[in-house]
Coordinates of C-alpha atoms and ligand atoms in Angstrom, one line a residue:
M620 CA 14.1 -2.4 10.0
S621 CA 14.6 0.5 12.4
Q622 CA 14.4 3.9 11.1
F623 CA 15.8 7.2 12.5
I624 CA 14.8 10.8 11.9
V625 CA 17.6 13.1 12.3
Y626 CA 16.8 16.5 13.7
Q627 CA 19.6 19.2 13.5
D628 CA 18.9 22.9 14.1
K629 CA 20.7 24.6 11.4
N630 CA 19.9 28.2 12.6
V631 CA 18.3 29.0 9.2
K632 CA 17.6 32.5 8.3
A633 CA 14.0 33.6 7.1
K634 CA 13.9 34.0 3.3
G635 CA 10.6 35.8 3.2
L636 CA 7.0 35.0 2.8
T637 CA 6.1 33.6 -0.6
K638 CA 3.2 31.7 -2.1
N639 CA 5.6 30.1 -4.6
N640 CA 7.1 27.2 -2.7
I641 CA 8.0 23.9 -4.2
I642 CA 7.8 21.1 -1.6
N643 CA 10.7 18.6 -1.8
E644 CA 8.9 15.4 -1.3
T645 CA 11.9 13.6 -0.6
K646 CA 13.1 15.7 2.2
L647 CA 9.7 15.9 3.5
K648 CA 9.6 11.9 3.7
D649 CA 12.8 12.1 5.7
Y650 CA 10.9 13.7 8.6
F651 CA 8.3 11.0 8.8
Y652 CA 8.4 7.4 10.0
E653 CA 7.5 5.3 6.8
S654 CA 4.4 3.9 8.2
D655 CA 3.1 7.3 9.4
Y656 CA 3.9 8.9 5.9
D657 CA 2.0 5.9 4.2
N658 CA -0.9 6.4 6.5
L659 CA -1.3 10.1 5.5
H660 CA -3.5 9.2 2.7
L661 CA -6.1 8.1 5.1
L662 CA -6.8 11.7 5.9
E663 CA -8.6 11.8 2.4
T664 CA -11.2 9.4 3.9
I665 CA -12.3 12.1 6.3
P666 CA -14.8 14.7 5.3
P667 CA -13.7 18.4 5.3
F668 CA -14.6 20.4 8.4
E669 CA -17.3 23.0 8.4
L670 CA -15.8 25.8 10.5
N671 CA -17.5 29.0 10.1
V672 CA -14.7 31.4 11.1
P673 CA -12.5 33.2 8.7
V674 CA -9.2 32.7 10.4
P675 CA -9.3 29.8 12.9
T676 CA -6.8 29.2 15.7
L677 CA -5.3 25.9 16.3
F678 CA -3.6 25.2 19.6
Y679 CA -0.9 22.4 19.7
P680 CA 0.7 21.9 23.3
G681 CA 3.7 19.5 23.5
C682 CA 4.2 20.2 19.8
G683 CA 7.9 19.5 20.1
V684 CA 9.3 20.0 16.4
D685 CA 6.3 18.5 14.8
I686 CA 5.2 21.0 12.2
L687 CA 4.3 18.6 9.4
F688 CA 1.4 16.6 11.1
P689 CA -0.8 19.6 11.8
L690 CA -0.1 20.9 8.4
H691 CA -1.2 17.8 6.7
Y692 CA -4.3 17.6 8.7
I693 CA -5.3 21.0 8.0
N694 CA -4.4 20.6 4.3
S695 CA -6.8 17.9 4.0
L696 CA -9.5 18.9 6.3
L697 CA -9.6 22.7 6.0
S698 CA -8.1 23.3 2.6
H699 CA -10.6 25.9 1.8
K700 CA -9.3 28.2 4.5
K701 CA -7.0 31.0 3.2
E702 CA -5.3 31.7 6.6
I703 CA -4.9 30.0 9.9
N704 CA -3.2 30.8 13.2
F705 CA -1.1 28.1 14.8
L706 CA -0.4 28.4 18.6
F707 CA 2.2 26.1 19.5
M708 CA 3.4 25.6 23.1
D709 CA 6.3 23.3 24.5
T710 CA 8.4 23.5 27.6
E711 CA 11.3 23.3 25.1
N712 CA 12.2 26.0 22.5
C713 CA 11.7 24.1 19.2
L714 CA 11.1 27.2 16.9
G715 CA 14.5 26.9 15.5
M716 CA 14.2 23.2 14.4
I717 CA 10.7 23.9 12.9
K718 CA 12.3 26.7 10.9
T719 CA 15.0 24.3 9.9
I720 CA 12.4 21.6 8.8
L721 CA 10.4 24.2 6.7
D722 CA 13.6 25.4 5.0
E723 CA 14.8 22.0 4.1
I724 CA 11.6 21.0 2.7
G725 CA 11.3 24.1 0.5
I726 CA 8.8 26.3 2.5
S727 CA 10.2 29.9 2.8
F728 CA 9.1 32.0 5.8
S729 CA 9.3 35.3 7.3
A730 CA 10.0 35.6 11.0
K731 CA 9.6 38.1 13.9
K732 CA 10.5 37.4 17.3
N733 CA 8.7 34.1 18.3
A734 CA 6.5 33.9 15.3
I735 CA 7.0 33.0 11.5
D736 CA 4.5 33.2 8.5
F737 CA 4.5 31.0 5.6
Y738 CA 2.3 29.4 3.0
W739 CA 1.5 25.7 3.0
N740 CA -0.1 25.1 -0.4
N741 CA -2.8 28.0 -0.6
T742 CA -3.2 28.7 3.0
K743 CA -1.3 31.4 4.9
V744 CA -0.1 30.0 8.2
H745 CA 0.8 32.4 11.1
L746 CA 2.7 30.3 13.8
A747 CA 3.4 31.7 17.0
F748 CA 5.5 29.6 19.4
Q749 CA 5.3 29.9 23.1
I750 CA 7.8 28.2 25.5
G751 CA 5.8 27.1 28.6
N752 CA 4.1 24.5 30.6
V753 CA 0.6 23.9 29.3
F754 CA -0.6 22.8 32.7
T755 CA 0.4 26.0 34.3
H756 CA -0.9 28.2 31.4
I757 CA -4.2 26.2 30.9
D758 CA -6.5 28.7 32.5
S759 CA -5.0 31.8 31.0
L760 CA -4.9 30.5 27.4
P761 CA -7.0 32.3 24.8
L762 CA -10.0 30.3 23.3
F763 CA -9.2 28.3 20.3
H764 CA -11.1 26.6 17.4
I765 CA -8.9 23.5 16.8
Y766 CA -7.1 21.6 19.5
F767 CA -4.4 19.4 18.1
E768 CA -2.6 16.8 20.2
R769 CA -0.1 14.0 19.3
A770 CA 2.2 11.8 21.5
F771 CA 1.4 13.8 24.6
R772 CA -0.7 11.0 26.5
I773 CA 1.7 10.4 29.0
M774 CA 2.3 13.8 30.1
R775 CA -1.3 14.9 30.4
D776 CA -2.4 11.9 32.0
E777 CA -0.6 13.1 35.1
F778 CA -2.7 16.4 35.0
P779 CA -6.2 16.0 36.6
L780 CA -9.3 17.4 34.4
Y781 CA -6.9 18.2 31.4
E782 CA -9.5 17.2 28.8
E783 CA -12.3 19.1 30.6
K784 CA -10.1 22.2 30.9
I785 CA -9.2 21.9 26.9
I786 CA -12.8 21.4 26.0
E787 CA -13.7 24.6 28.0
K788 CA -11.1 26.5 26.1
L789 CA -12.6 25.2 22.8
Y790 CA -15.0 27.5 21.0
S791 CA -18.6 25.8 20.4
N792 CA -18.3 23.9 17.0
G793 CA -14.7 23.8 17.7
I794 CA -12.7 20.6 16.8
V795 CA -10.4 18.1 18.8
I796 CA -7.9 16.2 16.8
S797 CA -6.0 13.9 19.1
D798 CA -4.2 10.6 19.0
S799 CA -5.5 9.6 22.4
G800 CA -8.3 10.3 24.9
F801 CA -11.3 12.7 24.8
Q802 CA -13.6 9.5 24.4
A803 CA -15.5 10.6 27.5
Q804 CA -16.1 14.3 26.4
N805 CA -19.2 15.4 25.0
L806 CA -18.1 15.7 21.4
T807 CA -19.7 14.7 18.1
V808 CA -17.3 12.2 17.1
I809 CA -16.5 11.7 13.3
E810 CA -15.4 8.2 12.2
V811 CA -11.8 8.2 11.5
P812 CA -9.1 5.5 10.8
K813 CA -7.8 4.6 14.3
I814 CA -4.5 3.7 12.7
L815 CA -3.8 7.4 12.3
S816 CA -2.8 7.2 16.1
S817 CA 0.3 5.0 17.1
Y818 CA -2.0 4.1 20.2
H819 CA -4.9 3.3 17.7
E820 CA -7.1 5.7 19.6
M821 CA -7.4 8.4 16.9
I822 CA -10.2 11.0 17.7
I823 CA -11.8 13.7 15.9
G824 CA -14.7 15.3 17.5
I825 CA -16.8 18.5 17.3
K826 CA -17.8 20.4 20.3
A827 CA -21.5 20.8 20.6
L828 CA -23.1 24.2 20.1
K829 CA -24.4 25.6 23.3
R830 CA -28.2 25.8 23.6
Ligands
SAM992 C1 6.7 12.7 23.0 S1 7.0 14.4 22.5 C2 5.8 14.7 21.2 C3 6.2 15.9 20.4 C4 5.2 16.1 19.4 N1 3.8 16.2 19.7 C5 5.3 15.0 18.3 O1 4.3 14.4 18.0 O2 6.4 14.7 17.7 C6 6.3 15.3 23.9 C7 6.6 16.8 23.8 O3 5.9 17.4 25.0 C8 6.6 18.4 25.6 N2 6.1 18.7 26.8 C9 6.2 17.8 28.0 N3 5.5 18.4 29.1 C10 4.9 19.5 28.7 C11 4.3 20.4 29.2 N4 4.1 20.4 30.6 N5 3.9 21.4 28.5 C12 4.1 21.6 27.2 N6 4.9 20.9 26.7 C13 5.3 19.7 27.2 C14 8.1 18.0 25.6 O4 9.0 19.0 25.6 C15 8.1 17.2 24.1 O5 8.3 18.0 23.1

């Protein structure tokens, strides 16, 4: 049976930063396709990351309105981190819809210009949303510790050396989490269930330390 996810930006107002969020699992499920939601438990089969940096930065280009997948990955693989920075970039302004999703599932946030702060379980998330074309911004991007990609394969296939440029911007020991590509890059690949990607190409890899 086909399933639709309804996205409607409700222009929600910030209710403030609080640790005491109660996630509404029914609402949360409404933002996932059933098979994707069912597959989330597979993240428990992946060993947590060793990332020796107090506040890592995760870069997610072509994020669209997807806030929930990176949060589930971080919660499962970096749950010991007290704080994390998310840098999201998309050609469309999706921050309003991301705020709506958080509000609807019971996550309260504070907001300032193009950024929001909230708690996801015990981790404080600082999310900065940048409207922009990743291909034109790629050279001026700051370095990041985690690269996250989902459903962006068609767009970035058009851009030569995209993966190489992303790896350049990743700190040594940084992590690539992608549902496609990066097979030819010099990464220490962790075995993960391929079914976590709708292309069946899920990859999680660590950039080797420079010698
Ligand atoms: C298929 S959607 C995937 C959205 C999200 N990653 C997900 O899994 O739901 C692709 C997204 O990439 C964005 N996009 C396309 N070209 C882009 C570019 N050059 N730079 C940044 N974002 C781009 C689109 O606006 C859209 O939100």
